[in-house]
mmCIF file of C-alpha atoms in Angstrom:
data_model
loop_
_atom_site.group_PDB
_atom_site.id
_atom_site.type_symbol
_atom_site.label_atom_id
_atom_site.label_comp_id
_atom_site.label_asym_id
_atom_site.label_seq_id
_atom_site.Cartn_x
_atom_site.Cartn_y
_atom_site.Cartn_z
ATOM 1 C CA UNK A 1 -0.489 -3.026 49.085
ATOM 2 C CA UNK A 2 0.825 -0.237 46.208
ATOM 3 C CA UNK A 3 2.060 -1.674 43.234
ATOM 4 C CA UNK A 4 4.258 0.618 41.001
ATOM 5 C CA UNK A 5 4.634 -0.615 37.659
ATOM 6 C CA UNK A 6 6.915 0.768 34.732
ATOM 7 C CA UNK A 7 6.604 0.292 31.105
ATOM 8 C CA UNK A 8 9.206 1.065 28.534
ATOM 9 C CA UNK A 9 9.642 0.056 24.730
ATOM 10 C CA UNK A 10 11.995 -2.788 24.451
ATOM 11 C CA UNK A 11 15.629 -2.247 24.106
ATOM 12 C CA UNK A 12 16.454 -2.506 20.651
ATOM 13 C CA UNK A 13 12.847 -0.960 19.373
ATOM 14 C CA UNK A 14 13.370 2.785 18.308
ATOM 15 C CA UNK A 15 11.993 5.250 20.771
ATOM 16 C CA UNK A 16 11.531 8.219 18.679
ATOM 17 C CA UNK A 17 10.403 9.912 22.053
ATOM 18 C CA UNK A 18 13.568 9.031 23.921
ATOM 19 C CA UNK A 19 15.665 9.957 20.642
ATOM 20 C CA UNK A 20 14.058 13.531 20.710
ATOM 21 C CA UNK A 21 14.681 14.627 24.775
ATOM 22 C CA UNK A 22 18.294 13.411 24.115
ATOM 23 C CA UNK A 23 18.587 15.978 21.208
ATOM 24 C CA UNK A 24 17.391 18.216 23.414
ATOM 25 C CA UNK A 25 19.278 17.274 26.683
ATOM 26 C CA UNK A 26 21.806 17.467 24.456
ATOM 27 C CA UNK A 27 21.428 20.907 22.847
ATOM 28 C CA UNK A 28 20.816 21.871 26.802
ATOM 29 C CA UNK A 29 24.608 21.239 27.139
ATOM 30 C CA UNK A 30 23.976 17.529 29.004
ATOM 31 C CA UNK A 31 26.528 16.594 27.191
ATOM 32 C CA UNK A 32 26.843 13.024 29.204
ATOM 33 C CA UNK A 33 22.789 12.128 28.626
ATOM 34 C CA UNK A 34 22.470 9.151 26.245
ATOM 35 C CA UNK A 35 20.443 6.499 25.466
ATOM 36 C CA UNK A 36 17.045 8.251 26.819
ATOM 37 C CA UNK A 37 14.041 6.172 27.346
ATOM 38 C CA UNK A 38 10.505 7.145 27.546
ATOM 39 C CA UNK A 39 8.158 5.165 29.425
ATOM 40 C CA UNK A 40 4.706 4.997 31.471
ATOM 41 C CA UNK A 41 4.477 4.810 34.981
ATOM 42 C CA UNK A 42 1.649 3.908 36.791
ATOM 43 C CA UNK A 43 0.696 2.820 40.267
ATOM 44 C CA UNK A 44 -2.488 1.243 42.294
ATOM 45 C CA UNK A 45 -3.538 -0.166 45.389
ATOM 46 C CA UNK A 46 -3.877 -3.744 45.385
ATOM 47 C CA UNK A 47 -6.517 -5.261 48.249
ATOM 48 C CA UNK A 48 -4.189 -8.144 48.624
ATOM 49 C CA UNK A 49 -1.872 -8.526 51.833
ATOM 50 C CA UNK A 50 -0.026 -11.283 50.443
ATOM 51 C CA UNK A 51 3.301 -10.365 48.418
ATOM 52 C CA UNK A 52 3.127 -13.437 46.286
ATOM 53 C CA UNK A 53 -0.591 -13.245 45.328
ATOM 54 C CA UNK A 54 0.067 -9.387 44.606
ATOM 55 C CA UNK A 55 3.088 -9.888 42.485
ATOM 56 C CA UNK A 56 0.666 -12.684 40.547
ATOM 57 C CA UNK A 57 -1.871 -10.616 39.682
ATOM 58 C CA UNK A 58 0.395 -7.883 39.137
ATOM 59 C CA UNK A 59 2.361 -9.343 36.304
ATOM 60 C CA UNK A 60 -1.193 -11.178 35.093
ATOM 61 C CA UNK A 61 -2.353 -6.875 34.688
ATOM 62 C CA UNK A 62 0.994 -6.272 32.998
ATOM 63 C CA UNK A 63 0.709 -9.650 30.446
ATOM 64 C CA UNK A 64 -2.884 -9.013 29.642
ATOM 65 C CA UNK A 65 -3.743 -5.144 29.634
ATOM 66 C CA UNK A 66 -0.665 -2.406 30.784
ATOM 67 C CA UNK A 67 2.098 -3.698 28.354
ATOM 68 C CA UNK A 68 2.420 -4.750 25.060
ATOM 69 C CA UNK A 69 4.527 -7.222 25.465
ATOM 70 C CA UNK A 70 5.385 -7.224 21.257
ATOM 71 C CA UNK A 71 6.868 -3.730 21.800
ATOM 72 C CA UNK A 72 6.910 -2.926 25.653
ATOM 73 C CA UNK A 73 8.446 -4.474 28.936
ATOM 74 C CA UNK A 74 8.029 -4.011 32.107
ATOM 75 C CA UNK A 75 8.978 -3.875 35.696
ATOM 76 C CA UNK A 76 7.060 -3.492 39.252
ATOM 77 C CA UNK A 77 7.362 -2.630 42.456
ATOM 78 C CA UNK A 78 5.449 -4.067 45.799
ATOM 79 C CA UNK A 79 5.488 -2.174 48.777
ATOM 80 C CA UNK A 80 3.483 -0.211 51.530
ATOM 81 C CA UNK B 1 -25.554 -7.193 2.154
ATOM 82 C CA UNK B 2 -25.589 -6.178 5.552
ATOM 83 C CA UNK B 3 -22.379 -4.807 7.216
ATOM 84 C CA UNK B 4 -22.199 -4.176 10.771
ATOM 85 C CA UNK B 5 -20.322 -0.513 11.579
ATOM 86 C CA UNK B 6 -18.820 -1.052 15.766
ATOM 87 C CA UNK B 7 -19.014 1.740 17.744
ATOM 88 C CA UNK B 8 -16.608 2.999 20.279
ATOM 89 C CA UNK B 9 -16.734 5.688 22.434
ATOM 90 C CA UNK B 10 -14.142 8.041 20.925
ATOM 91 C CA UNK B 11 -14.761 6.231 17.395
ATOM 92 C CA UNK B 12 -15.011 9.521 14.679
ATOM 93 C CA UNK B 13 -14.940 7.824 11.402
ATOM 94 C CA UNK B 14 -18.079 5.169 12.288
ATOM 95 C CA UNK B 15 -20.372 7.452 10.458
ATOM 96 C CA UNK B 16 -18.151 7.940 7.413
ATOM 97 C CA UNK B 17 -18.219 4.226 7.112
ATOM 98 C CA UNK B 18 -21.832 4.009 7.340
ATOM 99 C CA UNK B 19 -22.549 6.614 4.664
ATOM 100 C CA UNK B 20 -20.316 4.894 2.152
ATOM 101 C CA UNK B 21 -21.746 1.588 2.742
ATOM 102 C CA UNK B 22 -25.525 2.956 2.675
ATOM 103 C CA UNK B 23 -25.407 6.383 0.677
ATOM 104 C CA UNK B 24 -22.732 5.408 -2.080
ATOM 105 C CA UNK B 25 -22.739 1.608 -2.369
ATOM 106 C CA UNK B 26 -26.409 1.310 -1.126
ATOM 107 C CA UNK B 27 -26.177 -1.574 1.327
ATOM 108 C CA UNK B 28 -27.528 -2.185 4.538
ATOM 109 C CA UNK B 29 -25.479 -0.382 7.705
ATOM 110 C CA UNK B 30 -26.339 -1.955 11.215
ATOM 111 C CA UNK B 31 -24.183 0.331 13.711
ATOM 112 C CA UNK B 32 -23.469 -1.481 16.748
ATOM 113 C CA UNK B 33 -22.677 -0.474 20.316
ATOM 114 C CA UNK B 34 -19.620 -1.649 22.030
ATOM 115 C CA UNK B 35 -21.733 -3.261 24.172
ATOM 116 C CA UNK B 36 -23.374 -5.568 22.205
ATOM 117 C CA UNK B 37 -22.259 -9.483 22.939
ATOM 118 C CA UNK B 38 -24.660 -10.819 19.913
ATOM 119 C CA UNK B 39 -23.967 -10.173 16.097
ATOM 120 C CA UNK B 40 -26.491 -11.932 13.501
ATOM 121 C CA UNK B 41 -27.184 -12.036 10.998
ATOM 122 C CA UNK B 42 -24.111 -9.332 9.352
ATOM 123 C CA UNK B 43 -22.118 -10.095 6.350
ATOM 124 C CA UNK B 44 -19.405 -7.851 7.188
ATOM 125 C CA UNK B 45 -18.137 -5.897 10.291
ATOM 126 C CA UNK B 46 -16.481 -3.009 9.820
ATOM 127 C CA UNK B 47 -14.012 -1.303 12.720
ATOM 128 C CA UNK B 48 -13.588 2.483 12.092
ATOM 129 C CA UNK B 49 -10.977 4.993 12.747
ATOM 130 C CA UNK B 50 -10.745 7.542 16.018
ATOM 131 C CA UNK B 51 -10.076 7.983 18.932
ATOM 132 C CA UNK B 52 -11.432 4.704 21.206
ATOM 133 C CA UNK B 53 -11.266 5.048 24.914
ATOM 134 C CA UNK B 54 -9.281 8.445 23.870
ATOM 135 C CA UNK B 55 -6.282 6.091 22.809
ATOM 136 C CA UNK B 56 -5.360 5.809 26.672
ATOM 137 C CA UNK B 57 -2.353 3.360 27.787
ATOM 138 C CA UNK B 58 -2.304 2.394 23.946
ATOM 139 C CA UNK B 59 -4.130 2.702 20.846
ATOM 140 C CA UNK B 60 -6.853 0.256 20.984
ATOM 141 C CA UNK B 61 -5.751 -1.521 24.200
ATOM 142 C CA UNK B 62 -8.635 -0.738 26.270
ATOM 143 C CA UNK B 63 -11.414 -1.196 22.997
ATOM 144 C CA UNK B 64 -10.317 -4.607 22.737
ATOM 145 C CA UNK B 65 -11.557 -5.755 26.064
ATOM 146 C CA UNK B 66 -15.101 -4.212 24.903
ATOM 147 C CA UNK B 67 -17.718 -6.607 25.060
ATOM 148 C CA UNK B 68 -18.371 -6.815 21.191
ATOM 149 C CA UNK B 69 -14.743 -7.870 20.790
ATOM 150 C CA UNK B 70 -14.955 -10.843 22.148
ATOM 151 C CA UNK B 71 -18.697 -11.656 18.843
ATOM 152 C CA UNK B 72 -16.074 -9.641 16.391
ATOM 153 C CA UNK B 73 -13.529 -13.012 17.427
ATOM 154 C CA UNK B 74 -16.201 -15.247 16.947
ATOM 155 C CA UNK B 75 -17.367 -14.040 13.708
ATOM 156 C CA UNK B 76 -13.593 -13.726 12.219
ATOM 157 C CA UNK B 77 -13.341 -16.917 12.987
ATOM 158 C CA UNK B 78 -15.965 -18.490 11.641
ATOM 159 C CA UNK B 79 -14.630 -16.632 8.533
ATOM 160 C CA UNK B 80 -16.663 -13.450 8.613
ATOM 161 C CA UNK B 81 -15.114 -10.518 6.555
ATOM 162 C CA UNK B 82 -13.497 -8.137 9.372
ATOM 163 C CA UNK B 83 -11.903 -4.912 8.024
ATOM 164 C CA UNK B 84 -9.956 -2.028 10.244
ATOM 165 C CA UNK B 85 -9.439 0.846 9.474
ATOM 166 C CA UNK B 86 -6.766 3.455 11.201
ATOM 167 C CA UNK B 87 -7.806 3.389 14.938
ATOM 168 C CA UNK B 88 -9.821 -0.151 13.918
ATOM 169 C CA UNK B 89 -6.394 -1.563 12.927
ATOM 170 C CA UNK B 90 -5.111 -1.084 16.516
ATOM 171 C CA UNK B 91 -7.682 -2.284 17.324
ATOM 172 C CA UNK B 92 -7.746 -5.784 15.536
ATOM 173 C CA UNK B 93 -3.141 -5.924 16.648
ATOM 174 C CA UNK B 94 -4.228 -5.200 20.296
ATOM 175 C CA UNK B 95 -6.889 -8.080 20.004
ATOM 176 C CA UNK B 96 -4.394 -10.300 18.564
ATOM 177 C CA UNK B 97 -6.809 -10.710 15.569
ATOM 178 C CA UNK B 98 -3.653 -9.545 13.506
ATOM 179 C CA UNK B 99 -0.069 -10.160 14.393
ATOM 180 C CA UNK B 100 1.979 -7.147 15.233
ATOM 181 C CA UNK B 101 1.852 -3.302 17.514
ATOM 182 C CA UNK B 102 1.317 0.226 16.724
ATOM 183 C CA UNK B 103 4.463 2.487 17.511
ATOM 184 C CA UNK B 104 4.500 6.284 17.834
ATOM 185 C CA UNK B 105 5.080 7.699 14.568
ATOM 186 C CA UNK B 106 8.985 7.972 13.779
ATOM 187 C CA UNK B 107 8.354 11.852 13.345
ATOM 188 C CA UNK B 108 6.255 12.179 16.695
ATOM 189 C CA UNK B 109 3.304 14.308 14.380
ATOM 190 C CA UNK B 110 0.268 13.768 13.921
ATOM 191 C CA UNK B 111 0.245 13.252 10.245
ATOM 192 C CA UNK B 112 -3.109 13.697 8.037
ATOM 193 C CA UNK B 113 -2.257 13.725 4.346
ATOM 194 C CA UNK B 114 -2.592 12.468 0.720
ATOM 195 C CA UNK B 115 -0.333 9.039 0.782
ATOM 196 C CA UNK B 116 0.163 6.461 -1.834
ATOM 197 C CA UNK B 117 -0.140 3.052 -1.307
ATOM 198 C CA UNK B 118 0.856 -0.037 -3.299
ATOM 199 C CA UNK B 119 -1.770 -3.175 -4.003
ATOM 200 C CA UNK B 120 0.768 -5.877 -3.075
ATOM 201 C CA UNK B 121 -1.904 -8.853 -3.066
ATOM 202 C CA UNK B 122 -4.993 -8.162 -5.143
ATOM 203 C CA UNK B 123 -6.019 -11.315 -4.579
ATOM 204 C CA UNK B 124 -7.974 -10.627 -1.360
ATOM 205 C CA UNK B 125 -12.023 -10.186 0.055
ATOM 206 C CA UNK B 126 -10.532 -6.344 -0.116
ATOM 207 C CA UNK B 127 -8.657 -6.274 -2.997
ATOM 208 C CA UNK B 128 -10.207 -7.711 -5.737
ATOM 209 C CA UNK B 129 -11.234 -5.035 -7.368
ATOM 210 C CA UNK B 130 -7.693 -3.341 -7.682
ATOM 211 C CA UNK B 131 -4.860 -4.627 -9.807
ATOM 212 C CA UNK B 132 -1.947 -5.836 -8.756
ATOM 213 C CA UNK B 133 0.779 -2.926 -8.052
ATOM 214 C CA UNK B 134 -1.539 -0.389 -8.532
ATOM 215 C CA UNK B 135 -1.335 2.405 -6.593
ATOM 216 C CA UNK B 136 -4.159 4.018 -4.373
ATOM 217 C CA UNK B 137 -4.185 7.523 -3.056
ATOM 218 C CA UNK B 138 -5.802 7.286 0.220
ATOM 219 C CA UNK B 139 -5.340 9.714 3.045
ATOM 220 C CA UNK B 140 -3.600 8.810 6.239
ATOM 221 C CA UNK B 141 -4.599 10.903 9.896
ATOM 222 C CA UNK B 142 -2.958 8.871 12.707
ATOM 223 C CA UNK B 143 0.119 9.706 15.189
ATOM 224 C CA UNK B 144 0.573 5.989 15.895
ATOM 225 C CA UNK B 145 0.664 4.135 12.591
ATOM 226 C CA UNK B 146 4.617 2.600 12.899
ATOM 227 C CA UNK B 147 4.061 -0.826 12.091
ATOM 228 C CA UNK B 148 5.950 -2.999 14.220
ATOM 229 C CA UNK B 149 6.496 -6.975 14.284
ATOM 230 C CA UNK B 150 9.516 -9.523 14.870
ATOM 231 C CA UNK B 151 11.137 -10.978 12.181
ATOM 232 C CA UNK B 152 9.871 -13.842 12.346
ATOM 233 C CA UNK B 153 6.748 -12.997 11.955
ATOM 234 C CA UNK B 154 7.515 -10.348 9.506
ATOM 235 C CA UNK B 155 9.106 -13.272 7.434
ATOM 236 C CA UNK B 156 5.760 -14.871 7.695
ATOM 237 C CA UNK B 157 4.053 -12.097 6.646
ATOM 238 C CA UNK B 158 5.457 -11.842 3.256
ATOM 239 C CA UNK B 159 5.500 -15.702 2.881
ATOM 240 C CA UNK B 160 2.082 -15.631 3.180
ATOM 241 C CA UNK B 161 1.289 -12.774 1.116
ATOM 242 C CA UNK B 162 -0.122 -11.516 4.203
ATOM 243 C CA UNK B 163 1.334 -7.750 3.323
ATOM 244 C CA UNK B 164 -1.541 -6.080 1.545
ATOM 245 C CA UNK B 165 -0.554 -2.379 1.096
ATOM 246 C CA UNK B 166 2.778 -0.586 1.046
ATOM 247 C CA UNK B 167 3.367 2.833 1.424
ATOM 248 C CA UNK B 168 5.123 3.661 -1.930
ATOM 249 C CA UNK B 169 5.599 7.262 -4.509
ATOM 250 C CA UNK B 170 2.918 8.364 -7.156
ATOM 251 C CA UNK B 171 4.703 5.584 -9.272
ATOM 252 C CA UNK B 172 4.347 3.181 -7.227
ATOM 253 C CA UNK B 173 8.157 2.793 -5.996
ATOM 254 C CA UNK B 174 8.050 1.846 -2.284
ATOM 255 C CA UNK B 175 11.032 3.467 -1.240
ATOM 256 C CA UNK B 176 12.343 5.281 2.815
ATOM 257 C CA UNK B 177 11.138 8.391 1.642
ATOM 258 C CA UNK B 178 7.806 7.083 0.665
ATOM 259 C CA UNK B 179 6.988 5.655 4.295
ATOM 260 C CA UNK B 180 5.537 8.421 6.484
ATOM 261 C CA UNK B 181 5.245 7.109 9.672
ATOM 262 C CA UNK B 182 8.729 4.465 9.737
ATOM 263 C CA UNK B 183 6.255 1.678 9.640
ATOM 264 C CA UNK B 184 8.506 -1.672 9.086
ATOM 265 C CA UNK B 185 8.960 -2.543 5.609
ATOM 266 C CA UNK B 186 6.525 0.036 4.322
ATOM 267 C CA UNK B 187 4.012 -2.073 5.678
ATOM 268 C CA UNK B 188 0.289 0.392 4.868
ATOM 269 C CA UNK B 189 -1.900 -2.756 5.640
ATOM 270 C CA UNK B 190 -1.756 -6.624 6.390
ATOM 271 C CA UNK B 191 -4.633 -9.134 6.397
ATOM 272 C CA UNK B 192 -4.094 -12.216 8.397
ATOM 273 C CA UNK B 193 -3.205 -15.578 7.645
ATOM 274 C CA UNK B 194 -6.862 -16.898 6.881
ATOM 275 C CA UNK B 195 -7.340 -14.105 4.785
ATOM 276 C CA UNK B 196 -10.333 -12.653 6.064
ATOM 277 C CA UNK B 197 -9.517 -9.747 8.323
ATOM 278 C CA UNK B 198 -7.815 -6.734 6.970
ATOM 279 C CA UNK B 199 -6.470 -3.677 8.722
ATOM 280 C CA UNK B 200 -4.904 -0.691 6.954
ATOM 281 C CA UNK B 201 -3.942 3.380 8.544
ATOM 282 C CA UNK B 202 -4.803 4.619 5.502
ATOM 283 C CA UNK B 203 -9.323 5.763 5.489
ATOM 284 C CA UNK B 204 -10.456 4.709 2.107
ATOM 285 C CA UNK B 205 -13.592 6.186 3.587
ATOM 286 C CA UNK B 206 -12.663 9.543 3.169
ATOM 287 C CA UNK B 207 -12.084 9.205 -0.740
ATOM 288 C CA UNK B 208 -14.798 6.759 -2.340
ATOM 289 C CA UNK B 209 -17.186 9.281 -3.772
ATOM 290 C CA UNK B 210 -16.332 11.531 -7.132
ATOM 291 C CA UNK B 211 -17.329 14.271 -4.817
ATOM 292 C CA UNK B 212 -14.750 14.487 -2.792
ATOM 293 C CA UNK B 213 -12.228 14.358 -5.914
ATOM 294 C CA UNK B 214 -10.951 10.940 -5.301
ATOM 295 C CA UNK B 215 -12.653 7.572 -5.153
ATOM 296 C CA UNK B 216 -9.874 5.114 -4.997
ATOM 297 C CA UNK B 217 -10.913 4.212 -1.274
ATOM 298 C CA UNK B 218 -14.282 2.742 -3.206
ATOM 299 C CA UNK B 219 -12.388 -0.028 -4.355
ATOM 300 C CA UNK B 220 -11.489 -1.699 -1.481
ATOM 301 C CA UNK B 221 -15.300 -1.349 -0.382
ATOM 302 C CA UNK B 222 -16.486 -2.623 -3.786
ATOM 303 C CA UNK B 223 -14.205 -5.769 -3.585
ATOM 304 C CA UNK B 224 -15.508 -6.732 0.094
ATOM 305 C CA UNK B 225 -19.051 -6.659 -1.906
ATOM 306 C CA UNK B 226 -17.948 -8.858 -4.829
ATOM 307 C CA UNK B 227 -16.356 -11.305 -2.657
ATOM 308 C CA UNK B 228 -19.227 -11.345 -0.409
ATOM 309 C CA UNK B 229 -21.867 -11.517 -3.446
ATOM 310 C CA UNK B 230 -19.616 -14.830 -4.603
ATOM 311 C CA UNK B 231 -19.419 -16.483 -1.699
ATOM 312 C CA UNK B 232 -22.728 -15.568 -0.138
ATOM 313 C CA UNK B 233 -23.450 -18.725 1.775
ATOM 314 C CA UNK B 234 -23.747 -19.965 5.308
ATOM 315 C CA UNK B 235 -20.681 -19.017 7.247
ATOM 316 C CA UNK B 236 -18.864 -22.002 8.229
ATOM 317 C CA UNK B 237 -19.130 -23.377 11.834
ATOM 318 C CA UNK B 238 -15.657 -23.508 13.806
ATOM 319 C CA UNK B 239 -14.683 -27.150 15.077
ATOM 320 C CA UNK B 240 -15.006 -27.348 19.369
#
């Protein structure tokens, strides 16, 4: 099974990454771009065929090592 | 005394420590391997600055799941004198040894410069050789030194005098200009609630020699050695 997981700074915690490609998206004439968010995406194969024990040790990676949960959130996908 | 320097791969600033503690203050250095599980017989750990596990996914995050992590818990607790410095401090927020996360710096740069910081409890293991309010010069070199906590913690922070440098001017005023990296509240270094882990950004290990032109970083490596030379006794055990 392929998990895809994203992890982005929490709404409401600066992103001074995100705050810099909208200047530029910006400069770039995309005038409608706003609140830009910058963010990690990773993905792995998980030797696990069932969807709930995935998504469990899934979210255990996410809580322990991928996110900081003080700063970051995160979602996932399970599939393939 | 005997002070233990940890080694990461990726660490840069392990051997800095080490010649400060042996070549200027003339104590005994012990560096240890990331993979060491056992630490006797040390009176002090040190975490140094770099570049662990070349900062991948986050600052620190994969260093804290080294195997000497889990002996640099055990001796904090038992009320060993832990201090981190830069990379070290990510370290020690990652391991949850100290509350609070590293963001990317609020200008994106790498900054390594001169900064000031403010001695806002001199009443620590690493501060008792400083005054309170005075001001250090100690060099920063980091690209993700933001402090950031909630406010509720950050309230218990300064309850607890837990706020140990602020980045402030030559004078000593911490003010928005003052704060180089848009670290909350000027916030240079915290210790935690026990009092007996430290991190700071800022290397006092680059400036404690009259060599180099500036020894204020000596100060906060002189107090760990007063306060260890006073209370030089069997570490307490921790209650099961």
């Amino acid at each position: 099974m392929k998990a895809k997981i994203h992890v982005t700074l929490k709404q409401g915690i600066l992103d001074p990454q995100g705050k810099a490609i909208e200047h530029a998206l910006d400069s770039l004439g995309f005038k409608n771009a706003a609140n830009v968010r910058v963010g990690k995406y990773m993905e792995l194969d998980l030797e696990e065929k069932d969807k709930a024990k995935a998504e469990v040790e899934v979210k255990a990676m996410c809580e322990k090592l991928l996110a900081n949960t003080i700063i970051e959130e995160y979602r996932y996908e399970l599939g393939g | 005394m005997k002070i233990g320097v940890v080694v990461f791969p990726g660490s840069n600033c392990d051997h800095d420590c080490e010649h400060v503690f042996k070549d200027v203050l003339g104590q005994y250095v012990e560096m240890i391997w990331h993979k060491e599980t056992l630490l006797a017989g040390l009176d002090a750990i040190v975490i140094p600055g770099g570049f662990s596990y070349g900062d991948y996914l986050r600052t620190g995050a994969i260093a804290r799941f080294s195997p000497v992590m889990g002996a640099v818990k055990e001796f904090a607790q038992k009320g060993g004198l832990v201090i981190g410095i830069c990379n070290g401090f990510q370290i020690l927020l990652e391991a949850g040894l100290l509350p609070g996360a590293m963001l990317r710096n609020r200008s994106l740069h790498f900054i390594c410069k001169d900064v000031h910081v403010r001695v806002e409890n001199a009443a620590t293991p690493f501060t008792n050789a400083c005054h309170p309010g005075q001001v250090l010069k100690i060099p920063i070199a980091h690209a993700d030194g933001n402090y950031y906590t909630d406010p509720v913690t950050l309230a218990g922070l300064k309850a607890n005098a837990q706020v140990v440098f602020r980045y402030c001017d030559a004078d000593g005023r911490v003010t928005p200009e003052a704060n180089p990296n848009g670290s909350l509240d000027n916030i240079a270094g915290i210790r935690n609630a026990e009092g007996n882990v430290l991190g700071l950004m800022p290397h006092p290990e680059r400036c404690a020699e009259s060599v180099l032109g500036n020894e204020d970083g000596k100060l906060i490596f002189l107090s760990m050695l007063e306060s260890l030379k006073k209370n030089k006794k069997p570490l307490k055990m921790v209650e099961a």
